[in-house]
């Protein structure tokens, strides 16, 4: 593996310009500032020319820098565009930044280098008004086409109360309806071919097969899909914007609602980033409690996927059985956390409370009960001939295509690639657990199903290890930025009382810096990139979700299949609309 300084020297020679090295990032991700006019050359070099290349565009997002306390030695900018690349061979991220000046700046598109850059650039345009020259279809993606302003700019209101009462006049309703009307010519689609007339069909936004408010416009030649245009954003709730008006502590419940089937796993991705910034180290007991709850939620999420996928393909009974078992998991979650789907139970520095008396009995019962149910569901669904007919050889993509489109999680492992962030880049204490990484070989709907079913077994192994080896000790760190602070320190003297009062009322003051987490969530890689300017709230929080790039790939893997096959493809991806739209 080349030393970073060697890569930097090669890159500077390749683009013919100096690159500024951001010496200190809390997450230790290599971070370089690249001249705006050299970004295409720089990314081309890192993807195709450097040894052990960075073949995945992991994330791309913007930052409005205009209100920020400037970090010493870094370029002055009105806006920053951040490109996060990943190399599987190096097992390393690299972060490229470009500084932009002006009210509505522009930069060259990289869609010619990375296919999945398309949606990411559209999102930056939508949220910040930054234009990408050469983009094939630069339009809004999360906000309505008629929206005024760009929500993640600092001058855009963060609350509905700042925007005045909403009124839907007849003229406005007509304008909104017209904006929703699909116009094929705007997407470069034709209604007539050389030997066929194409039909355009709406799937959604209200449709049981889309598992939420999702619209897909299909271009059809008979039953065969010629092209597909997903329309997302109906579920967008401004999750990143809300982080800027909540304290570091009070934002935790909002994370529960992103992948709303992943529960506390959302908390973990966010808190790992905050704890890096704060320099908080967790007690062993707190880490193992977190792992146990996360793996229970992984099983619960996979049960929802399994039951609803079978239902999509015509089996009605499995979803009732699997939801019943999901309720058994929620009984454990409720006994420990007090909540079920959205327990909001993890805290900065640990968890909200220690495990209650009797938790072992509940977990032990489930560990003994569930293996037989997995076998039953495999026989009922996976071995079913109709299920096989609807999934084998459908929605195929190769490993190279998966990486190009930013696919992670079970969808990546179904291509034969043994990659799991819990194993390859352990976090939160996962390095102390023994489990296997399930893989398959064909990259189709069926193999994606096989991987998820086996993942439930592996998660159960981890839960059992937590049960057998739960450490004694504290459930929360004694670090002064732990929130809320441990109560036992409150009444020692006036200083500890003041600290407790301020941490609870205002929230902790997180040191200035930036840090990115990366976890293996229920659907793939989930990251929170948090920027602090030394205040009680985040300056910027970027949420990288797995469902966003996975949905972007749907048109590519649907072409040539039928409408009924599309339902198989959508179900096999296992997406959540809030995970796409945030």
Coordinates of C-alpha atoms in Angstrom, one line a residue:
X1 CA 0.0 0.0 0.0
X2 CA 1.3 3.4 -1.0
X3 CA 2.0 5.9 1.8
X4 CA -0.5 8.8 1.7
X5 CA 2.3 11.3 1.1
X6 CA 3.3 9.3 -2.0
X7 CA -0.3 9.3 -3.3
X8 CA -0.5 13.1 -2.6
X9 CA 2.7 13.7 -4.6
X10 CA 1.5 11.6 -7.5
X11 CA -1.9 13.3 -7.5
X12 CA -0.3 16.8 -7.5
X13 CA 1.9 15.8 -10.4
X14 CA -1.1 14.4 -12.2
X15 CA -3.3 17.5 -11.9
X16 CA -0.5 20.0 -12.0
X17 CA -1.6 21.8 -8.9
X18 CA -0.9 22.0 -5.2
X19 CA -3.3 20.2 -2.8
X20 CA -3.7 21.4 0.7
X21 CA -3.6 18.7 3.4
X22 CA -6.0 19.0 6.3
X23 CA -3.7 17.8 9.0
X24 CA -6.1 17.0 11.8
X25 CA -9.4 15.3 11.5
X26 CA -10.8 13.6 14.6
X27 CA -11.8 10.5 12.6
X28 CA -8.3 10.2 11.0
X29 CA -9.8 10.1 7.5
X30 CA -7.3 11.4 5.0
X31 CA -8.6 14.8 3.9
X32 CA -7.3 17.0 1.0
X33 CA -8.5 20.3 -0.4
X34 CA -8.4 20.2 -4.2
X35 CA -8.7 23.2 -6.5
X36 CA -12.2 23.4 -8.0
X37 CA -11.1 23.2 -11.6
X38 CA -9.0 20.0 -10.9
X39 CA -11.6 17.9 -9.1
X40 CA -12.5 15.7 -12.1
X41 CA -8.8 14.9 -12.8
X42 CA -8.2 14.2 -9.1
X43 CA -11.2 11.8 -8.8
X44 CA -10.3 10.1 -12.1
X45 CA -6.8 9.5 -10.8
X46 CA -8.0 8.1 -7.5
X47 CA -10.5 5.8 -9.1
X48 CA -8.5 4.5 -12.1
X49 CA -4.8 5.2 -11.9
X50 CA -3.6 4.9 -8.3
X51 CA -2.5 1.5 -7.0
X52 CA -5.3 -0.1 -4.9
X53 CA -7.8 2.4 -6.3
X54 CA -10.8 4.1 -4.6
X55 CA -13.5 2.5 -6.7
X56 CA -16.6 3.5 -4.6
X57 CA -18.0 6.9 -4.4
X58 CA -19.3 6.5 -0.8
X59 CA -20.8 9.9 -0.4
X60 CA -21.0 13.4 -1.8
X61 CA -22.5 16.4 0.0
X62 CA -22.3 20.1 0.6
X63 CA -21.7 22.5 3.5
X64 CA -22.8 26.1 3.8
X65 CA -19.7 27.7 5.4
X66 CA -20.9 31.2 5.7
X67 CA -21.8 31.1 9.4
X68 CA -18.9 29.0 10.5
X69 CA -16.0 29.8 12.8
X70 CA -13.2 29.2 10.4
X71 CA -10.6 26.5 11.2
X72 CA -7.1 27.9 11.1
X73 CA -5.2 27.3 7.9
X74 CA -8.1 26.0 5.8
X75 CA -9.4 27.7 2.6
X76 CA -11.9 30.4 3.0
X77 CA -15.2 29.4 1.3
X78 CA -18.8 30.2 1.1
X79 CA -19.6 26.6 0.4
X80 CA -17.8 23.3 0.4
X81 CA -18.5 20.2 -1.6
X82 CA -17.2 17.0 0.0
X83 CA -16.4 13.8 -1.9
X84 CA -15.9 10.7 0.2
X85 CA -14.3 7.7 -1.7
X86 CA -13.6 4.2 -0.4
X87 CA -11.0 1.6 -1.4
X88 CA -11.8 -1.9 -0.4
X89 CA -8.3 -3.1 -1.1
X90 CA -6.9 -0.5 1.2
X91 CA -9.8 -0.7 3.6
X92 CA -9.6 3.1 3.7
X93 CA -11.7 6.3 3.1
X94 CA -10.3 9.4 1.5
X95 CA -12.1 12.8 1.7
X96 CA -11.7 15.4 -1.0
X97 CA -13.0 18.9 -0.5
X98 CA -13.4 21.9 -2.9
X99 CA -13.9 25.4 -1.7
X100 CA -16.6 27.4 -3.6
X101 CA -17.2 31.1 -3.5
X102 CA -20.3 33.1 -4.5
X103 CA -24.0 33.0 -3.9
X104 CA -24.7 30.2 -6.3
X105 CA -21.4 28.6 -7.3
X106 CA -20.8 25.8 -9.8
X107 CA -18.4 22.9 -10.2
X108 CA -17.9 20.2 -12.9
X109 CA -20.0 17.1 -12.6
X110 CA -18.3 13.7 -11.9
X111 CA -21.2 11.7 -13.3
X112 CA -18.9 10.6 -16.2
X113 CA -16.6 9.0 -13.6
X114 CA -19.1 7.6 -11.0
X115 CA -22.6 6.6 -12.1
X116 CA -24.0 7.0 -8.6
X117 CA -22.8 10.6 -8.5
X118 CA -26.0 11.5 -10.4
X119 CA -28.4 11.6 -7.4
X120 CA -25.8 12.9 -5.0
X121 CA -25.2 15.9 -7.2
X122 CA -28.9 16.5 -7.6
X123 CA -29.3 16.5 -3.9
X124 CA -26.5 19.1 -3.4
X125 CA -28.1 21.2 -6.0
X126 CA -31.5 20.8 -4.4
X127 CA -30.3 21.6 -0.8
X128 CA -27.7 24.3 -1.5
X129 CA -28.2 25.7 -5.1
X130 CA -24.8 24.5 -6.2
X131 CA -24.8 23.7 -9.9
X132 CA -22.8 20.8 -11.4
X133 CA -21.8 21.6 -15.0
X134 CA -22.3 18.7 -17.3
X135 CA -24.8 16.9 -15.2
X136 CA -27.3 15.0 -17.5
X137 CA -30.4 16.1 -15.6
X138 CA -29.8 18.6 -12.8
X139 CA -33.2 19.0 -11.2
X140 CA -34.5 18.9 -7.6
X141 CA -34.7 15.4 -6.1
X142 CA -36.0 15.6 -2.5
X143 CA -38.0 18.9 -2.6
X144 CA -41.0 19.7 -4.8
X145 CA -40.1 21.2 -8.2
X146 CA -42.0 24.3 -7.1
X147 CA -40.1 24.8 -3.9
X148 CA -38.6 28.3 -3.3
X149 CA -35.1 28.3 -1.8
X150 CA -32.6 25.6 -0.8
X151 CA -33.2 24.1 2.6
X152 CA -29.7 23.4 3.9
X153 CA -28.4 26.9 3.3
X154 CA -28.1 28.8 6.5
X155 CA -30.4 31.5 5.4
X156 CA -33.3 29.1 4.8
X157 CA -35.8 28.8 7.7
X158 CA -35.5 25.7 9.9
X159 CA -39.0 25.7 11.4
X160 CA -42.4 25.9 9.8
X161 CA -43.3 28.7 12.3
X162 CA -40.7 30.9 10.5
X163 CA -42.4 30.5 7.1
X164 CA -45.9 31.8 7.7
X165 CA -49.2 29.9 7.5
X166 CA -49.6 27.4 4.6
X167 CA -52.5 28.2 2.2
X168 CA -53.4 26.2 -0.9
X169 CA -55.0 28.5 -3.4
X170 CA -56.6 27.1 -6.5
X171 CA -53.7 28.6 -8.6
X172 CA -51.1 27.0 -6.4
X173 CA -52.9 23.6 -6.5
X174 CA -52.9 23.8 -10.3
X175 CA -49.2 24.7 -10.3
X176 CA -48.4 21.8 -8.0
X177 CA -50.4 19.3 -10.0
X178 CA -48.8 20.4 -13.2
X179 CA -45.3 20.0 -11.7
X180 CA -46.2 16.4 -10.8
X181 CA -47.2 15.6 -14.4
X182 CA -44.6 13.4 -16.0
X183 CA -43.1 14.8 -19.2
X184 CA -41.1 12.1 -21.1
X185 CA -39.2 14.6 -23.2
X186 CA -37.7 16.2 -20.1
X187 CA -36.0 12.9 -19.3
X188 CA -35.0 12.2 -22.9
X189 CA -37.6 9.4 -23.3
X190 CA -39.5 8.8 -26.5
X191 CA -43.1 7.8 -26.8
X192 CA -42.5 6.1 -30.2
X193 CA -39.6 3.8 -31.2
X194 CA -38.6 2.4 -34.6
X195 CA -41.0 -0.6 -34.3
X196 CA -43.0 0.1 -31.2
X197 CA -45.1 2.6 -29.3
X198 CA -44.1 2.9 -25.7
X199 CA -46.5 3.2 -22.8
X200 CA -45.7 5.2 -19.6
X201 CA -47.1 3.7 -16.4
X202 CA -47.1 5.1 -12.9
X203 CA -46.2 2.7 -10.0
X204 CA -47.1 4.6 -6.8
X205 CA -46.8 6.9 -5.0
X206 CA -49.5 4.9 -3.3
X207 CA -48.8 1.2 -4.0
X208 CA -48.4 -1.8 -1.7
X209 CA -45.4 -3.0 -3.6
X210 CA -43.4 0.2 -3.1
X211 CA -43.5 -0.1 0.7
X212 CA -44.1 3.6 1.2
X213 CA -44.6 6.8 -0.7
X214 CA -42.5 6.1 -3.8
X215 CA -43.3 6.8 -7.4
X216 CA -41.6 5.0 -10.3
X217 CA -42.5 5.9 -13.8
X218 CA -42.0 3.0 -16.2
X219 CA -41.4 3.2 -19.9
X220 CA -42.9 0.0 -21.3
X221 CA -42.8 -1.9 -24.5
X222 CA -45.7 -4.3 -23.8
X223 CA -44.8 -5.8 -20.4
X224 CA -41.1 -5.3 -20.8
X225 CA -39.4 -2.4 -19.0
X226 CA -37.5 -0.1 -21.3
X227 CA -36.6 2.4 -18.6
X228 CA -37.6 3.5 -15.1
X229 CA -37.6 6.9 -13.4
X230 CA -37.8 6.7 -9.6
X231 CA -39.3 9.9 -8.0
X232 CA -38.3 10.2 -4.3
X233 CA -38.7 12.9 -1.7
X234 CA -42.3 12.4 -0.6
X235 CA -41.0 11.2 2.8
X236 CA -38.4 14.0 3.1
X237 CA -38.6 15.6 6.6
X238 CA -35.4 17.6 6.8
X239 CA -33.6 15.3 9.1
X240 CA -30.2 17.0 8.5
X241 CA -31.7 20.4 8.9
X242 CA -33.2 19.5 12.2
X243 CA -29.8 18.6 13.5
X244 CA -28.8 22.2 13.3
X245 CA -31.6 23.4 15.6
X246 CA -31.5 20.6 18.2
X247 CA -28.8 20.1 20.9
X248 CA -26.4 17.3 20.4
X249 CA -28.5 15.3 23.0
X250 CA -32.0 16.2 21.9
X251 CA -31.3 15.2 18.3
X252 CA -31.0 11.5 19.2
X253 CA -34.8 10.8 18.9
X254 CA -34.8 12.2 15.4
X255 CA -32.3 9.6 14.3
X256 CA -34.7 6.7 15.2
X257 CA -37.0 7.9 12.4
X258 CA -34.5 7.6 9.6
X259 CA -34.3 3.8 9.1
X260 CA -37.4 3.4 11.2
X261 CA -37.0 -0.4 11.2
X262 CA -33.4 -0.2 12.6
X263 CA -34.3 1.4 15.9
X264 CA -31.3 2.1 18.2
X265 CA -28.9 1.3 15.3
X266 CA -29.6 4.8 14.0
X267 CA -28.6 6.1 17.5
X268 CA -25.4 4.2 17.3
X269 CA -24.3 5.7 13.9
X270 CA -24.9 9.2 15.2
X271 CA -23.4 8.8 18.6
X272 CA -20.2 7.1 17.4
X273 CA -19.5 10.3 15.4
X274 CA -20.3 12.6 18.4
X275 CA -18.3 10.5 20.8
X276 CA -15.3 10.8 18.5
X277 CA -15.6 14.6 18.5
X278 CA -16.0 14.6 22.3
X279 CA -13.2 12.1 23.0
X280 CA -15.5 9.9 25.0
X281 CA -14.5 6.2 25.6
X282 CA -17.2 3.9 26.6
X283 CA -17.2 1.3 29.4
X284 CA -17.2 -2.3 28.2
X285 CA -20.7 -2.9 29.6
X286 CA -22.1 0.0 27.7
X287 CA -20.6 -1.2 24.4
X288 CA -21.9 -4.8 24.8
X289 CA -25.4 -3.6 25.8
X290 CA -25.4 -1.5 22.6
X291 CA -24.3 -4.4 20.4
X292 CA -27.0 -6.7 21.8
X293 CA -29.8 -4.2 21.2
X294 CA -28.5 -3.4 17.7
X295 CA -28.4 -7.1 16.7
X296 CA -31.9 -7.7 18.1
X297 CA -33.1 -4.8 15.8
X298 CA -31.2 -6.3 12.9
X299 CA -33.3 -9.5 13.3
X300 CA -36.5 -7.5 13.7
X301 CA -35.8 -5.5 10.5
X302 CA -35.0 -8.6 8.5
X303 CA -38.2 -10.2 9.7
X304 CA -40.2 -7.3 8.3
X305 CA -38.3 -7.6 5.0
X306 CA -38.8 -11.3 4.9
X307 CA -42.5 -11.3 5.5
X308 CA -43.3 -8.4 3.3
X309 CA -41.1 -9.7 0.4
X310 CA -43.0 -13.0 0.5
X311 CA -46.2 -11.1 0.5
X312 CA -45.1 -9.1 -2.5
X313 CA -44.6 -12.4 -4.4
X314 CA -47.9 -13.9 -3.5
X315 CA -47.5 -15.6 -0.1
X316 CA -49.8 -14.1 2.5
X317 CA -49.2 -16.3 5.5
X318 CA -45.5 -15.7 6.3
X319 CA -45.9 -12.0 7.1
X320 CA -48.2 -12.8 10.0
X321 CA -45.9 -15.4 11.4
X322 CA -42.8 -13.2 11.1
X323 CA -44.5 -10.1 12.6
X324 CA -45.5 -12.3 15.5
X325 CA -41.8 -13.1 16.1
X326 CA -40.9 -9.5 15.6
X327 CA -43.3 -8.7 18.5
X328 CA -41.3 -11.2 20.7
X329 CA -38.2 -9.1 20.0
X330 CA -40.1 -5.9 20.8
X331 CA -41.1 -7.4 24.1
X332 CA -37.4 -7.7 25.0
X333 CA -36.8 -4.1 23.7
X334 CA -39.7 -2.8 25.7
X335 CA -38.6 -4.5 28.9
X336 CA -35.1 -3.0 28.6
X337 CA -35.8 0.4 27.0
X338 CA -39.4 1.2 27.7
X339 CA -40.2 1.8 24.0
X340 CA -40.6 -0.6 21.1
X341 CA -40.0 0.6 17.5
X342 CA -38.3 3.9 18.4
X343 CA -36.9 3.4 21.9
X344 CA -34.5 6.4 21.8
X345 CA -32.3 4.6 24.4
X346 CA -28.7 5.2 23.5
X347 CA -27.0 8.3 25.0
X348 CA -23.8 10.3 24.5
X349 CA -21.3 8.2 26.4
X350 CA -23.5 5.0 26.9
X351 CA -27.1 4.1 27.3
X352 CA -30.0 5.6 29.2
X353 CA -30.2 3.0 32.0
X354 CA -28.7 -0.2 33.1
X355 CA -30.2 -3.5 32.1
X356 CA -33.3 -4.3 34.3
X357 CA -33.5 -7.4 36.5
X358 CA -34.7 -10.4 34.6
X359 CA -33.4 -9.3 31.2
X360 CA -31.3 -12.6 30.9
X361 CA -34.4 -14.7 31.1
X362 CA -36.2 -12.8 28.2
X363 CA -33.1 -13.0 25.9
X364 CA -32.4 -16.6 26.8
X365 CA -35.9 -17.6 25.8
X366 CA -35.6 -15.9 22.5
X367 CA -32.1 -17.3 21.7
X368 CA -33.5 -20.8 22.3
X369 CA -36.8 -20.2 20.5
X370 CA -35.8 -18.5 17.3
X371 CA -33.4 -21.0 15.5
X372 CA -36.2 -23.4 14.8
X373 CA -38.3 -20.6 13.4
X374 CA -35.6 -19.6 10.9
X375 CA -35.6 -23.2 9.6
X376 CA -39.4 -23.1 9.4
X377 CA -39.3 -19.8 7.4
X378 CA -36.6 -21.1 5.1
X379 CA -38.7 -24.1 4.2
X380 CA -41.9 -22.0 3.9
X381 CA -40.4 -19.3 1.7
X382 CA -36.9 -19.8 0.4
X383 CA -37.5 -23.3 -0.8
X384 CA -40.9 -22.5 -2.2
X385 CA -40.9 -23.2 -6.0
X386 CA -42.9 -20.1 -6.8
X387 CA -40.6 -17.9 -4.7
X388 CA -37.6 -19.3 -6.6
X389 CA -39.3 -18.8 -9.9
X390 CA -39.9 -15.1 -9.1
X391 CA -36.4 -14.4 -7.8
X392 CA -33.7 -16.6 -9.3
X393 CA -32.0 -14.9 -12.2
X394 CA -34.0 -11.7 -11.6
X395 CA -32.4 -8.3 -10.9
X396 CA -28.8 -9.5 -11.4
X397 CA -25.8 -7.2 -11.0
X398 CA -22.1 -8.0 -10.7
X399 CA -19.7 -7.1 -8.0
X400 CA -18.1 -4.4 -10.1
X401 CA -21.5 -2.9 -10.8
X402 CA -22.4 -3.0 -7.1
X403 CA -19.3 -1.1 -6.2
X404 CA -19.9 1.4 -9.0
X405 CA -23.4 2.2 -7.8
X406 CA -22.4 2.4 -4.1
X407 CA -24.2 -0.8 -3.0
X408 CA -23.3 -2.0 0.5
X409 CA -24.7 -4.5 3.0
X410 CA -26.4 -7.8 1.9
X411 CA -26.7 -6.5 -1.7
X412 CA -22.9 -6.4 -1.9
X413 CA -22.3 -9.7 -0.1
X414 CA -24.8 -11.4 -2.5
X415 CA -22.2 -10.9 -5.2
X416 CA -19.7 -13.1 -3.4
X417 CA -17.8 -10.3 -1.7
X418 CA -17.2 -11.0 2.0
X419 CA -17.4 -7.5 3.3
X420 CA -19.0 -6.4 6.5
X421 CA -18.0 -3.2 8.3
X422 CA -18.5 -4.9 11.7
X423 CA -15.6 -7.3 10.7
X424 CA -13.5 -5.2 8.4
X425 CA -13.6 -1.9 10.3
X426 CA -14.8 -2.9 13.7
X427 CA -16.6 -0.2 15.8
X428 CA -18.4 -0.1 19.1
X429 CA -16.9 -3.3 20.5
X430 CA -17.7 -5.7 17.6
X431 CA -14.1 -6.8 17.4
X432 CA -14.7 -9.0 20.5
X433 CA -17.5 -11.1 18.9
X434 CA -17.3 -14.3 16.9
X435 CA -19.6 -14.4 13.8
X436 CA -19.4 -15.2 10.1
X437 CA -20.1 -13.0 7.1
X438 CA -22.8 -14.7 4.9
X439 CA -22.2 -14.4 1.2
X440 CA -23.8 -15.7 -2.0
X441 CA -22.5 -15.7 -5.6
X442 CA -25.1 -14.7 -8.2
X443 CA -26.1 -11.2 -7.2
X444 CA -29.8 -11.8 -7.9
X445 CA -33.0 -11.4 -5.9
X446 CA -32.8 -14.9 -4.6
X447 CA -29.2 -14.6 -3.3
X448 CA -29.9 -11.3 -1.6
X449 CA -32.6 -13.3 0.3
X450 CA -30.2 -16.1 1.2
X451 CA -27.8 -13.6 2.7
X452 CA -30.3 -11.9 4.9
X453 CA -31.7 -15.1 6.2
X454 CA -28.3 -16.3 7.2
X455 CA -27.6 -12.9 8.7
X456 CA -30.4 -13.5 11.2
X457 CA -28.6 -16.6 12.4
X458 CA -25.3 -14.7 12.8
X459 CA -27.0 -11.9 14.7
X460 CA -28.5 -14.4 17.0
X461 CA -25.0 -15.8 17.7
X462 CA -23.9 -12.3 18.6
X463 CA -26.9 -11.8 20.9
X464 CA -26.1 -15.1 22.6
X465 CA -22.5 -14.0 23.2
X466 CA -23.7 -10.8 24.8
X467 CA -26.0 -12.9 27.1
X468 CA -23.1 -15.2 28.1
X469 CA -20.4 -12.6 28.4
X470 CA -22.1 -9.4 29.6
X471 CA -19.4 -7.4 31.5
X472 CA -20.0 -5.9 34.9
X473 CA -19.4 -2.2 35.4
X474 CA -20.9 1.1 34.4
X475 CA -23.6 1.5 31.7
X476 CA -22.4 5.1 31.0
X477 CA -19.0 6.9 30.7
X478 CA -17.8 9.2 33.5
X479 CA -16.6 11.7 30.9
X480 CA -17.8 15.3 31.6
X481 CA -19.5 15.5 28.2
X482 CA -21.6 12.3 28.8
X483 CA -25.2 13.4 28.5
X484 CA -27.1 13.4 30.8
X485 CA -24.2 13.1 33.3
X486 CA -24.3 10.4 35.9
X487 CA -26.5 11.5 38.7
X488 CA -24.2 10.4 41.5
X489 CA -21.8 13.2 40.6
X490 CA -24.5 15.9 40.8
X491 CA -24.5 16.7 44.5
X492 CA -20.8 16.6 45.3
X493 CA -20.3 20.3 45.1
X494 CA -21.6 23.4 43.3
X495 CA -19.5 22.9 40.2
X496 CA -20.8 19.4 39.5
X497 CA -24.4 20.7 40.1
X498 CA -23.8 23.5 37.6
X499 CA -22.3 21.0 35.1
X500 CA -25.3 18.7 35.4
X501 CA -27.8 21.6 35.0
X502 CA -26.1 23.0 31.9
X503 CA -25.7 19.6 30.2
X504 CA -29.4 18.8 30.7
X505 CA -30.7 22.3 29.8
X506 CA -28.4 23.6 27.1
X507 CA -26.7 20.3 26.2
X508 CA -23.0 19.5 26.0
X509 CA -20.6 21.8 24.2
X510 CA -18.8 19.5 21.7
X511 CA -15.3 20.6 20.8
X512 CA -14.8 22.0 17.3
X513 CA -13.9 19.5 14.6
X514 CA -15.4 17.0 12.2
X515 CA -15.9 13.2 12.4
X516 CA -17.5 10.5 10.4
X517 CA -18.9 7.2 11.7
X518 CA -19.5 4.1 9.5
X519 CA -21.6 1.2 10.7
X520 CA -23.1 -1.9 9.2
X521 CA -26.7 -1.0 9.5
X522 CA -29.7 -3.3 8.7
X523 CA -29.6 -2.4 5.0
X524 CA -25.9 -1.5 4.4
X525 CA -23.4 1.2 5.3
X526 CA -24.8 4.0 7.4
X527 CA -22.7 7.1 8.3
X528 CA -23.1 10.3 10.2
X529 CA -20.7 13.1 9.4
X530 CA -20.9 15.6 12.2
X531 CA -19.3 19.1 12.1
X532 CA -19.0 21.1 15.4
X533 CA -18.0 24.7 15.6
X534 CA -17.7 24.4 19.4
X535 CA -21.4 24.9 20.2
X536 CA -24.3 23.1 21.8
X537 CA -25.7 22.1 18.5
X538 CA -24.1 20.7 15.3
X539 CA -23.1 23.1 12.6
X540 CA -23.8 20.4 10.0
X541 CA -24.8 16.8 10.1
X542 CA -24.7 14.7 7.0
X543 CA -26.5 11.3 7.0
X544 CA -25.3 8.8 4.5
X545 CA -27.9 6.1 4.2
X546 CA -27.7 2.8 2.2
X547 CA -31.2 2.9 0.7
X548 CA -30.4 6.1 -1.3
X549 CA -27.8 4.6 -3.6
X550 CA -29.6 1.3 -3.7
X551 CA -32.8 2.9 -5.0
X552 CA -30.8 4.9 -7.6
X553 CA -29.6 1.5 -9.1
X554 CA -33.2 0.2 -9.6
X555 CA -33.6 1.5 -13.2
X556 CA -30.2 0.0 -14.2
X557 CA -31.1 -3.5 -13.0
X558 CA -34.8 -3.4 -14.1
X559 CA -34.3 -2.8 -17.8
X560 CA -35.4 -5.8 -19.9
X561 CA -37.5 -7.3 -17.1
X562 CA -41.3 -7.2 -16.7
X563 CA -43.5 -5.2 -14.4
X564 CA -44.0 -8.2 -12.1
X565 CA -40.2 -8.6 -11.9
X566 CA -39.9 -5.0 -10.7
X567 CA -41.8 -5.9 -7.6
X568 CA -39.3 -8.8 -7.0
X569 CA -36.4 -6.4 -7.5
X570 CA -37.9 -3.7 -5.1
X571 CA -38.5 -6.2 -2.4
X572 CA -35.1 -7.8 -2.6
X573 CA -33.4 -4.4 -2.1
X574 CA -35.0 -4.0 1.3
X575 CA -35.3 -0.2 1.3
X576 CA -37.1 2.2 3.7
X577 CA -38.4 5.4 2.3
X578 CA -37.3 7.5 5.3
X579 CA -33.9 6.0 4.8
X580 CA -33.9 7.3 1.2
X581 CA -35.5 10.7 1.8
X582 CA -34.4 11.5 5.3

